[in-house]
């Protein structure tokens, strides 16, 4: 589906990450940025979490020690995709967590964190019931459609 709307006038790469290791100082994201530093120039990084559960939100502010905020450019992309799909995308703050997106923002990259929120945290985050059976297929499909529309607006 992504190749269907390829436009030769658009040269922004979008990298989707779900690297984990948030609780171990973002080891996955650190390794990813070190490996692909040259490839990531001018790109946008989108961190996806809990897409099959909870209410889809864009994290506007996050970080344990040095909080970072999502840029207004990223907010515009999300707003346009939300209007196009009719899916209401909320906003969230995660002052207790530093995700891959916040790590990327701290290192000068354009990034956003899209997460299915439930009770002030990513749905099923660090819980024993974070299992495949708890993924809601309808929620996952709606969120996947939103992500595809987001790509079209970048």
Tab-separated table of C-alpha atoms in Angstrom:
chain	number	residue	atom	x	y	z
A	1	UNK	CA	0.000	0.000	0.000
A	2	UNK	CA	2.835	2.393	0.782
A	3	UNK	CA	4.252	2.224	-2.741
A	4	UNK	CA	0.868	3.176	-4.237
A	5	UNK	CA	1.181	6.788	-3.138
A	6	UNK	CA	4.859	7.294	-3.843
A	7	UNK	CA	5.407	10.772	-5.218
A	8	UNK	CA	8.739	11.674	-6.870
A	9	UNK	CA	8.483	15.238	-5.491
A	10	UNK	CA	8.520	13.970	-1.906
A	11	UNK	CA	11.860	12.956	-0.494
A	12	UNK	CA	11.167	12.597	3.225
A	13	UNK	CA	11.835	9.149	4.598
A	14	UNK	CA	9.716	7.851	7.440
A	15	UNK	CA	11.212	5.232	9.726
A	16	UNK	CA	8.852	3.299	12.003
A	17	UNK	CA	10.461	1.990	15.137
A	18	UNK	CA	9.273	-0.380	17.817
A	19	UNK	CA	12.635	-1.270	19.263
A	20	UNK	CA	11.741	-1.812	22.889
A	21	UNK	CA	14.430	-1.442	25.534
A	22	UNK	CA	12.791	1.700	26.945
A	23	UNK	CA	13.379	0.396	30.438
A	24	UNK	CA	17.070	-0.231	29.764
A	25	UNK	CA	17.920	3.334	28.734
A	26	UNK	CA	16.709	2.896	25.146
A	27	UNK	CA	19.445	0.489	24.160
A	28	UNK	CA	17.571	-0.461	20.986
A	29	UNK	CA	17.192	3.142	19.842
A	30	UNK	CA	20.779	4.009	20.716
A	31	UNK	CA	22.026	1.130	18.563
A	32	UNK	CA	19.592	2.025	15.762
A	33	UNK	CA	20.720	5.666	15.632
A	34	UNK	CA	24.380	4.659	15.717
A	35	UNK	CA	23.869	2.203	12.850
A	36	UNK	CA	21.718	4.449	10.628
A	37	UNK	CA	22.910	7.948	11.495
A	38	UNK	CA	23.732	8.882	7.896
A	39	UNK	CA	20.528	7.324	6.522
A	40	UNK	CA	18.322	9.264	8.933
A	41	UNK	CA	19.234	12.793	7.822
A	42	UNK	CA	16.031	14.701	7.051
A	43	UNK	CA	13.834	11.758	7.960
A	44	UNK	CA	10.971	11.424	10.408
A	45	UNK	CA	10.944	8.721	13.057
A	46	UNK	CA	7.618	7.338	14.248
A	47	UNK	CA	7.572	5.215	17.399
A	48	UNK	CA	4.541	2.897	17.541
A	49	UNK	CA	3.316	1.362	20.806
A	50	UNK	CA	0.184	-0.564	21.761
A	51	UNK	CA	-1.555	-0.034	18.428
A	52	UNK	CA	-4.026	-2.848	19.061
A	53	UNK	CA	-5.490	-1.574	22.332
A	54	UNK	CA	-6.464	1.585	24.169
A	55	UNK	CA	-7.161	5.031	22.749
A	56	UNK	CA	-4.779	6.231	20.036
A	57	UNK	CA	-2.816	9.243	21.249
A	58	UNK	CA	0.170	11.261	20.166
A	59	UNK	CA	2.546	11.785	23.042
A	60	UNK	CA	3.171	15.523	23.205
A	61	UNK	CA	5.619	15.526	26.097
A	62	UNK	CA	7.703	12.777	27.631
A	63	UNK	CA	10.933	12.071	29.395
A	64	UNK	CA	12.048	11.236	32.893
A	65	UNK	CA	14.823	13.726	33.490
A	66	UNK	CA	14.833	16.087	30.550
A	67	UNK	CA	11.349	16.276	29.107
A	68	UNK	CA	11.003	16.760	25.350
A	69	UNK	CA	8.044	17.943	23.318
A	70	UNK	CA	6.817	16.827	19.926
A	71	UNK	CA	7.278	19.534	17.287
A	72	UNK	CA	4.352	21.476	15.872
A	73	UNK	CA	5.201	19.989	12.480
A	74	UNK	CA	4.494	16.478	13.790
A	75	UNK	CA	1.281	17.707	15.420
A	76	UNK	CA	0.107	19.120	12.067
A	77	UNK	CA	0.703	15.786	10.343
A	78	UNK	CA	-1.312	13.970	13.001
A	79	UNK	CA	-4.125	16.535	12.839
A	80	UNK	CA	-4.390	16.233	9.034
A	81	UNK	CA	-4.462	12.428	9.193
A	82	UNK	CA	-7.042	12.567	11.972
A	83	UNK	CA	-9.299	14.796	9.896
A	84	UNK	CA	-8.915	12.571	6.828
A	85	UNK	CA	-9.712	9.331	8.673
A	86	UNK	CA	-12.245	10.678	11.153
A	87	UNK	CA	-10.316	8.960	13.936
A	88	UNK	CA	-10.007	11.113	17.019
A	89	UNK	CA	-6.365	11.084	18.116
A	90	UNK	CA	-5.875	12.298	21.637
A	91	UNK	CA	-2.794	13.695	23.268
A	92	UNK	CA	-0.842	12.264	26.157
A	93	UNK	CA	2.026	13.088	28.453
A	94	UNK	CA	4.457	10.481	29.752
A	95	UNK	CA	6.731	12.293	32.231
A	96	UNK	CA	7.790	8.943	33.728
A	97	UNK	CA	8.972	7.373	30.488
A	98	UNK	CA	11.619	8.026	27.851
A	99	UNK	CA	10.632	6.254	24.646
A	100	UNK	CA	12.615	5.757	21.469
A	101	UNK	CA	10.938	8.889	20.074
A	102	UNK	CA	12.017	11.069	22.992
A	103	UNK	CA	15.549	9.691	22.694
A	104	UNK	CA	15.547	10.593	18.977
A	105	UNK	CA	14.202	14.104	19.667
A	106	UNK	CA	16.923	14.667	22.271
A	107	UNK	CA	19.464	13.812	19.583
A	108	UNK	CA	18.113	16.269	17.005
A	109	UNK	CA	15.763	14.097	14.945
A	110	UNK	CA	12.146	14.832	14.023
A	111	UNK	CA	10.111	12.163	15.787
A	112	UNK	CA	6.688	11.351	17.151
A	113	UNK	CA	5.306	8.689	19.465
A	114	UNK	CA	1.898	7.186	18.655
A	115	UNK	CA	0.535	4.985	21.393
A	116	UNK	CA	-2.667	3.260	22.411
A	117	UNK	CA	-3.238	4.705	25.878
A	118	UNK	CA	-5.190	3.094	28.694
A	119	UNK	CA	-5.268	4.532	32.188
A	120	UNK	CA	-2.443	7.053	31.733
A	121	UNK	CA	0.021	4.584	30.248
A	122	UNK	CA	0.469	2.551	27.059
A	123	UNK	CA	-2.133	-0.212	27.049
A	124	UNK	CA	-0.883	-3.363	28.798
A	125	UNK	CA	2.593	-1.815	29.229
A	126	UNK	CA	4.775	-4.044	31.441
A	127	UNK	CA	1.804	-6.173	32.477
A	128	UNK	CA	1.460	-9.935	32.558
A	129	UNK	CA	-1.597	-9.695	30.293
A	130	UNK	CA	0.363	-7.999	27.475
A	131	UNK	CA	-0.394	-10.915	25.178
A	132	UNK	CA	-1.524	-11.425	21.604
A	133	UNK	CA	-5.035	-12.415	22.689
A	134	UNK	CA	-5.672	-8.911	24.087
A	135	UNK	CA	-5.180	-7.180	20.740
A	136	UNK	CA	-8.468	-5.787	19.470
A	137	UNK	CA	-8.578	-6.376	15.711
A	138	UNK	CA	-10.935	-3.453	15.034
A	139	UNK	CA	-8.723	-1.039	16.978
A	140	UNK	CA	-5.619	-2.335	15.245
A	141	UNK	CA	-7.184	-1.926	11.783
A	142	UNK	CA	-8.412	1.606	12.539
A	143	UNK	CA	-4.992	2.595	13.849
A	144	UNK	CA	-3.255	1.015	10.832
A	145	UNK	CA	-5.525	3.054	8.528
A	146	UNK	CA	-4.582	6.165	10.484
A	147	UNK	CA	-0.864	5.398	10.136
A	148	UNK	CA	-1.289	4.957	6.368
A	149	UNK	CA	-3.078	8.317	6.157
A	150	UNK	CA	-0.338	9.874	8.272
A	151	UNK	CA	2.196	8.721	5.686
A	152	UNK	CA	0.205	10.388	2.939
A	153	UNK	CA	0.330	13.698	4.816
A	154	UNK	CA	4.068	13.731	5.448
